[in-house]
């Protein structure tokens, strides 16, 4: 992450970016820098160079956190599962609707990296069968403890609810879930 660069490295990077922009060489490389930090705040604290910020901010792309784009979670999980299936040699097993609902109810502070870990572990636990809610719950420490205690963080009922199918009427909207 670019916000972690020490001051001397930031100076060197600014120098190279200045030289590169003055040469306009054909075939010049592009620089893609990432951060989850709020760089204007880092500039105000003196932790990040303002001139580097403006050179890097020529074409910003903002990627929302996974919890802010839950509509993509199912497709991302399916791709992760296909990769896990190819690596394990097992046929793709798919995700049950209950597993997908549980995945969508989780917070995902680790974003796609955390989702990848949960889906990979659930794939192993499912043993080639379709991934169901209990595989997801057992793959996520926070989710597993919430399910085991009957906490609403991962379940609306008891451990017994893991076994039954969830109807469309029981699925709450994101806004309702957030409240």
PDB file of C-alpha atoms in Angstrom:
ATOM      1  CA  UNK A   1       0.000   0.000   0.000  1.00  0.00           C
ATOM      2  CA  UNK A   2       1.411   3.354  -1.057  1.00  0.00           C
ATOM      3  CA  UNK A   3       0.555   5.000   2.278  1.00  0.00           C
ATOM      4  CA  UNK A   4       3.106   2.716   3.962  1.00  0.00           C
ATOM      5  CA  UNK A   5       6.051   4.074   1.966  1.00  0.00           C
ATOM      6  CA  UNK A   6       8.625   5.765   4.195  1.00  0.00           C
ATOM      7  CA  UNK A   7       9.444   9.430   3.490  1.00  0.00           C
ATOM      8  CA  UNK A   8      12.720   8.749   1.626  1.00  0.00           C
ATOM      9  CA  UNK A   9      11.005   6.221  -0.661  1.00  0.00           C
ATOM     10  CA  UNK A  10       8.231   8.745  -1.355  1.00  0.00           C
ATOM     11  CA  UNK A  11      10.909  11.289  -2.384  1.00  0.00           C
ATOM     12  CA  UNK A  12      12.554   8.822  -4.758  1.00  0.00           C
ATOM     13  CA  UNK A  13       9.188   7.901  -6.283  1.00  0.00           C
ATOM     14  CA  UNK A  14       8.294  11.575  -6.847  1.00  0.00           C
ATOM     15  CA  UNK A  15      11.673  12.112  -8.525  1.00  0.00           C
ATOM     16  CA  UNK A  16      11.177   9.166 -10.889  1.00  0.00           C
ATOM     17  CA  UNK A  17       7.616  10.205 -11.701  1.00  0.00           C
ATOM     18  CA  UNK A  18       8.802  13.731 -12.541  1.00  0.00           C
ATOM     19  CA  UNK A  19      11.553  12.368 -14.818  1.00  0.00           C
ATOM     20  CA  UNK A  20       9.156   9.977 -16.512  1.00  0.00           C
ATOM     21  CA  UNK A  21       6.589  12.699 -17.234  1.00  0.00           C
ATOM     22  CA  UNK A  22       9.231  15.012 -18.707  1.00  0.00           C
ATOM     23  CA  UNK A  23      10.544  12.346 -21.118  1.00  0.00           C
ATOM     24  CA  UNK A  24       7.181  11.208 -22.534  1.00  0.00           C
ATOM     25  CA  UNK A  25       8.911   8.102 -23.813  1.00  0.00           C
ATOM     26  CA  UNK A  26       6.850   5.811 -25.963  1.00  0.00           C
ATOM     27  CA  UNK A  27       6.065   2.561 -24.218  1.00  0.00           C
ATOM     28  CA  UNK A  28       6.545   4.111 -20.793  1.00  0.00           C
ATOM     29  CA  UNK A  29       5.297   1.990 -17.964  1.00  0.00           C
ATOM     30  CA  UNK A  30       2.231   2.811 -15.905  1.00  0.00           C
ATOM     31  CA  UNK A  31       2.150   2.887 -12.138  1.00  0.00           C
ATOM     32  CA  UNK A  32      -0.787   1.527 -10.196  1.00  0.00           C
ATOM     33  CA  UNK A  33      -0.735   2.385  -6.508  1.00  0.00           C
ATOM     34  CA  UNK A  34      -3.203   1.105  -3.932  1.00  0.00           C
ATOM     35  CA  UNK A  35      -4.216   2.172  -0.466  1.00  0.00           C
ATOM     36  CA  UNK A  36      -7.096   1.855   1.922  1.00  0.00           C
ATOM     37  CA  UNK A  37      -5.908   4.937   3.816  1.00  0.00           C
ATOM     38  CA  UNK A  38      -7.434   8.382   3.405  1.00  0.00           C
ATOM     39  CA  UNK A  39      -4.420  10.113   1.864  1.00  0.00           C
ATOM     40  CA  UNK A  40      -5.605  13.734   2.391  1.00  0.00           C
ATOM     41  CA  UNK A  41      -5.592  12.996   6.137  1.00  0.00           C
ATOM     42  CA  UNK A  42      -2.092  11.480   5.860  1.00  0.00           C
ATOM     43  CA  UNK A  43      -0.968  14.637   4.024  1.00  0.00           C
ATOM     44  CA  UNK A  44      -2.421  16.815   6.800  1.00  0.00           C
ATOM     45  CA  UNK A  45      -0.495  14.753   9.398  1.00  0.00           C
ATOM     46  CA  UNK A  46       2.699  15.071   7.371  1.00  0.00           C
ATOM     47  CA  UNK A  47       2.853  11.317   6.817  1.00  0.00           C
ATOM     48  CA  UNK A  48       2.443  11.488   3.030  1.00  0.00           C
ATOM     49  CA  UNK A  49       3.866  13.867   0.431  1.00  0.00           C
ATOM     50  CA  UNK A  50       1.300  16.126  -1.212  1.00  0.00           C
ATOM     51  CA  UNK A  51       3.209  16.254  -4.522  1.00  0.00           C
ATOM     52  CA  UNK A  52       3.258  12.449  -4.658  1.00  0.00           C
ATOM     53  CA  UNK A  53      -0.470  12.357  -3.951  1.00  0.00           C
ATOM     54  CA  UNK A  54      -1.235  14.615  -6.940  1.00  0.00           C
ATOM     55  CA  UNK A  55       1.048  12.621  -9.255  1.00  0.00           C
ATOM     56  CA  UNK A  56      -0.586   9.345  -8.242  1.00  0.00           C
ATOM     57  CA  UNK A  57      -4.131  10.695  -8.200  1.00  0.00           C
ATOM     58  CA  UNK A  58      -4.266  11.280 -11.972  1.00  0.00           C
ATOM     59  CA  UNK A  59      -6.898   8.579 -12.507  1.00  0.00           C
ATOM     60  CA  UNK A  60      -8.312   7.386  -9.181  1.00  0.00           C
ATOM     61  CA  UNK A  61     -10.363   4.217  -8.998  1.00  0.00           C
ATOM     62  CA  UNK A  62     -12.379   3.713  -5.856  1.00  0.00           C
ATOM     63  CA  UNK A  63     -13.077   0.086  -5.036  1.00  0.00           C
ATOM     64  CA  UNK A  64     -15.786  -0.282  -2.406  1.00  0.00           C
ATOM     65  CA  UNK A  65     -15.381  -2.802   0.387  1.00  0.00           C
ATOM     66  CA  UNK A  66     -17.030  -6.187  -0.107  1.00  0.00           C
ATOM     67  CA  UNK A  67     -19.641  -5.365   2.551  1.00  0.00           C
ATOM     68  CA  UNK A  68     -20.698  -2.410   0.376  1.00  0.00           C
ATOM     69  CA  UNK A  69     -21.265  -4.567  -2.708  1.00  0.00           C
ATOM     70  CA  UNK A  70     -22.988  -7.661  -1.412  1.00  0.00           C
ATOM     71  CA  UNK A  71     -24.750  -8.058  -4.753  1.00  0.00           C
ATOM     72  CA  UNK A  72     -21.370  -9.220  -6.139  1.00  0.00           C
ATOM     73  CA  UNK A  73     -20.606 -11.608  -3.280  1.00  0.00           C
ATOM     74  CA  UNK A  74     -22.358 -14.639  -4.790  1.00  0.00           C
ATOM     75  CA  UNK A  75     -20.540 -14.356  -8.118  1.00  0.00           C
ATOM     76  CA  UNK A  76     -17.196 -13.771  -6.422  1.00  0.00           C
ATOM     77  CA  UNK A  77     -17.778 -16.800  -4.164  1.00  0.00           C
ATOM     78  CA  UNK A  78     -18.648 -18.957  -7.203  1.00  0.00           C
ATOM     79  CA  UNK A  79     -15.407 -17.974  -8.946  1.00  0.00           C
ATOM     80  CA  UNK A  80     -13.406 -18.709  -5.790  1.00  0.00           C
ATOM     81  CA  UNK A  81     -15.161 -22.076  -5.550  1.00  0.00           C
ATOM     82  CA  UNK A  82     -14.349 -22.907  -9.193  1.00  0.00           C
ATOM     83  CA  UNK A  83     -10.674 -22.164  -8.556  1.00  0.00           C
ATOM     84  CA  UNK A  84     -10.710 -24.207  -5.332  1.00  0.00           C
ATOM     85  CA  UNK A  85     -12.375 -27.097  -7.186  1.00  0.00           C
ATOM     86  CA  UNK A  86      -9.765 -27.019  -9.940  1.00  0.00           C
ATOM     87  CA  UNK A  87      -6.927 -26.972  -7.404  1.00  0.00           C
ATOM     88  CA  UNK A  88      -8.389 -29.784  -5.297  1.00  0.00           C
ATOM     89  CA  UNK A  89      -9.386 -31.956  -8.240  1.00  0.00           C
ATOM     90  CA  UNK A  90     -12.942 -32.177  -6.957  1.00  0.00           C
ATOM     91  CA  UNK A  91     -15.852 -31.180  -9.199  1.00  0.00           C
ATOM     92  CA  UNK A  92     -17.416 -27.788  -8.421  1.00  0.00           C
ATOM     93  CA  UNK A  93     -20.073 -28.333  -5.786  1.00  0.00           C
ATOM     94  CA  UNK A  94     -21.899 -25.015  -5.687  1.00  0.00           C
ATOM     95  CA  UNK A  95     -23.354 -23.021  -2.815  1.00  0.00           C
ATOM     96  CA  UNK A  96     -26.749 -23.669  -1.283  1.00  0.00           C
ATOM     97  CA  UNK A  97     -29.135 -20.698  -0.919  1.00  0.00           C
ATOM     98  CA  UNK A  98     -28.731 -20.925   2.881  1.00  0.00           C
ATOM     99  CA  UNK A  99     -24.917 -20.770   2.552  1.00  0.00           C
ATOM    100  CA  UNK A 100     -25.194 -17.724   0.314  1.00  0.00           C
ATOM    101  CA  UNK A 101     -27.540 -15.992   2.782  1.00  0.00           C
ATOM    102  CA  UNK A 102     -25.058 -16.603   5.597  1.00  0.00           C
ATOM    103  CA  UNK A 103     -22.179 -15.295   3.470  1.00  0.00           C
ATOM    104  CA  UNK A 104     -24.173 -12.145   2.697  1.00  0.00           C
ATOM    105  CA  UNK A 105     -24.936 -11.591   6.398  1.00  0.00           C
ATOM    106  CA  UNK A 106     -21.256 -11.498   7.393  1.00  0.00           C
ATOM    107  CA  UNK A 107     -19.289  -8.244   7.815  1.00  0.00           C
ATOM    108  CA  UNK A 108     -16.151  -9.070   5.729  1.00  0.00           C
ATOM    109  CA  UNK A 109     -13.516  -6.817   7.329  1.00  0.00           C
ATOM    110  CA  UNK A 110     -10.929  -8.801   5.352  1.00  0.00           C
ATOM    111  CA  UNK A 111     -12.813  -8.234   2.085  1.00  0.00           C
ATOM    112  CA  UNK A 112     -12.268 -10.725  -0.764  1.00  0.00           C
ATOM    113  CA  UNK A 113      -9.230 -12.269   0.942  1.00  0.00           C
ATOM    114  CA  UNK A 114     -11.407 -13.262   3.890  1.00  0.00           C
ATOM    115  CA  UNK A 115     -14.176 -14.513   1.568  1.00  0.00           C
ATOM    116  CA  UNK A 116     -11.614 -16.623  -0.272  1.00  0.00           C
ATOM    117  CA  UNK A 117     -10.431 -18.223   2.987  1.00  0.00           C
ATOM    118  CA  UNK A 118     -13.998 -18.970   4.115  1.00  0.00           C
ATOM    119  CA  UNK A 119     -15.068 -20.457   0.759  1.00  0.00           C
ATOM    120  CA  UNK A 120     -11.882 -22.548   0.447  1.00  0.00           C
ATOM    121  CA  UNK A 121     -12.319 -23.988   3.936  1.00  0.00           C
ATOM    122  CA  UNK A 122     -16.038 -24.611   3.371  1.00  0.00           C
ATOM    123  CA  UNK A 123     -15.148 -26.430   0.135  1.00  0.00           C
ATOM    124  CA  UNK A 124     -12.811 -28.722   2.064  1.00  0.00           C
ATOM    125  CA  UNK A 125     -15.370 -29.288   4.831  1.00  0.00           C
ATOM    126  CA  UNK A 126     -18.105 -30.095   2.303  1.00  0.00           C
ATOM    127  CA  UNK A 127     -15.945 -32.916   0.931  1.00  0.00           C
ATOM    128  CA  UNK A 128     -17.207 -32.573  -2.628  1.00  0.00           C
ATOM    129  CA  UNK A 129     -20.846 -32.032  -1.684  1.00  0.00           C
ATOM    130  CA  UNK A 130     -22.669 -28.746  -2.105  1.00  0.00           C
ATOM    131  CA  UNK A 131     -21.485 -26.122   0.371  1.00  0.00           C
ATOM    132  CA  UNK A 132     -24.233 -25.511   2.888  1.00  0.00           C
ATOM    133  CA  UNK A 133     -24.749 -23.143   5.783  1.00  0.00           C
ATOM    134  CA  UNK A 134     -22.960 -25.347   8.342  1.00  0.00           C
ATOM    135  CA  UNK A 135     -19.823 -25.494   6.159  1.00  0.00           C
ATOM    136  CA  UNK A 136     -19.725 -21.699   5.956  1.00  0.00           C
ATOM    137  CA  UNK A 137     -20.431 -21.333   9.690  1.00  0.00           C
ATOM    138  CA  UNK A 138     -17.619 -23.755  10.542  1.00  0.00           C
ATOM    139  CA  UNK A 139     -15.266 -21.873   8.196  1.00  0.00           C
ATOM    140  CA  UNK A 140     -15.606 -18.494   9.855  1.00  0.00           C
ATOM    141  CA  UNK A 141     -14.709 -18.164  13.543  1.00  0.00           C
ATOM    142  CA  UNK A 142     -17.026 -15.166  14.137  1.00  0.00           C
ATOM    143  CA  UNK A 143     -19.887 -16.773  12.252  1.00  0.00           C
ATOM    144  CA  UNK A 144     -19.400 -20.163  13.888  1.00  0.00           C
ATOM    145  CA  UNK A 145     -19.540 -18.760  17.405  1.00  0.00           C
ATOM    146  CA  UNK A 146     -22.596 -16.667  16.546  1.00  0.00           C
ATOM    147  CA  UNK A 147     -24.398 -19.706  15.114  1.00  0.00           C
ATOM    148  CA  UNK A 148     -23.405 -21.870  18.082  1.00  0.00           C
ATOM    149  CA  UNK A 149     -24.794 -19.331  20.551  1.00  0.00           C
ATOM    150  CA  UNK A 150     -27.872 -18.532  18.482  1.00  0.00           C
ATOM    151  CA  UNK A 151     -26.674 -14.946  18.085  1.00  0.00           C
ATOM    152  CA  UNK A 152     -28.516 -12.835  15.500  1.00  0.00           C
ATOM    153  CA  UNK A 153     -25.178 -11.864  13.953  1.00  0.00           C
ATOM    154  CA  UNK A 154     -25.266 -15.005  11.851  1.00  0.00           C
ATOM    155  CA  UNK A 155     -28.624 -16.604  12.513  1.00  0.00           C
ATOM    156  CA  UNK A 156     -32.165 -15.622  13.376  1.00  0.00           C
ATOM    157  CA  UNK A 157     -32.696 -18.672  15.542  1.00  0.00           C
ATOM    158  CA  UNK A 158     -31.010 -21.650  17.068  1.00  0.00           C
ATOM    159  CA  UNK A 159     -28.448 -24.117  15.797  1.00  0.00           C
ATOM    160  CA  UNK A 160     -31.410 -26.194  14.616  1.00  0.00           C
ATOM    161  CA  UNK A 161     -32.180 -23.498  11.996  1.00  0.00           C
ATOM    162  CA  UNK A 162     -29.015 -24.396  10.119  1.00  0.00           C
ATOM    163  CA  UNK A 163     -30.655 -27.598   8.886  1.00  0.00           C
ATOM    164  CA  UNK A 164     -33.825 -26.084   7.435  1.00  0.00           C
ATOM    165  CA  UNK A 165     -34.201 -24.205   4.162  1.00  0.00           C
ATOM    166  CA  UNK A 166     -34.764 -20.467   4.341  1.00  0.00           C
ATOM    167  CA  UNK A 167     -37.833 -19.146   2.534  1.00  0.00           C
ATOM    168  CA  UNK A 168     -37.881 -15.914   0.519  1.00  0.00           C
ATOM    169  CA  UNK A 169     -40.155 -14.310   3.154  1.00  0.00           C
ATOM    170  CA  UNK A 170     -37.466 -14.785   5.817  1.00  0.00           C
ATOM    171  CA  UNK A 171     -34.759 -12.996   3.857  1.00  0.00           C
ATOM    172  CA  UNK A 172     -34.363  -9.444   5.063  1.00  0.00           C
ATOM    173  CA  UNK A 173     -33.165  -6.575   2.888  1.00  0.00           C
ATOM    174  CA  UNK A 174     -29.727  -5.116   3.483  1.00  0.00           C
ATOM    175  CA  UNK A 175     -31.265  -1.995   5.071  1.00  0.00           C
ATOM    176  CA  UNK A 176     -33.324  -4.121   7.487  1.00  0.00           C
ATOM    177  CA  UNK A 177     -30.291  -6.250   8.315  1.00  0.00           C
ATOM    178  CA  UNK A 178     -28.176  -3.154   8.882  1.00  0.00           C
ATOM    179  CA  UNK A 179     -30.745  -1.709  11.337  1.00  0.00           C
TER     180      UNK A 179
END
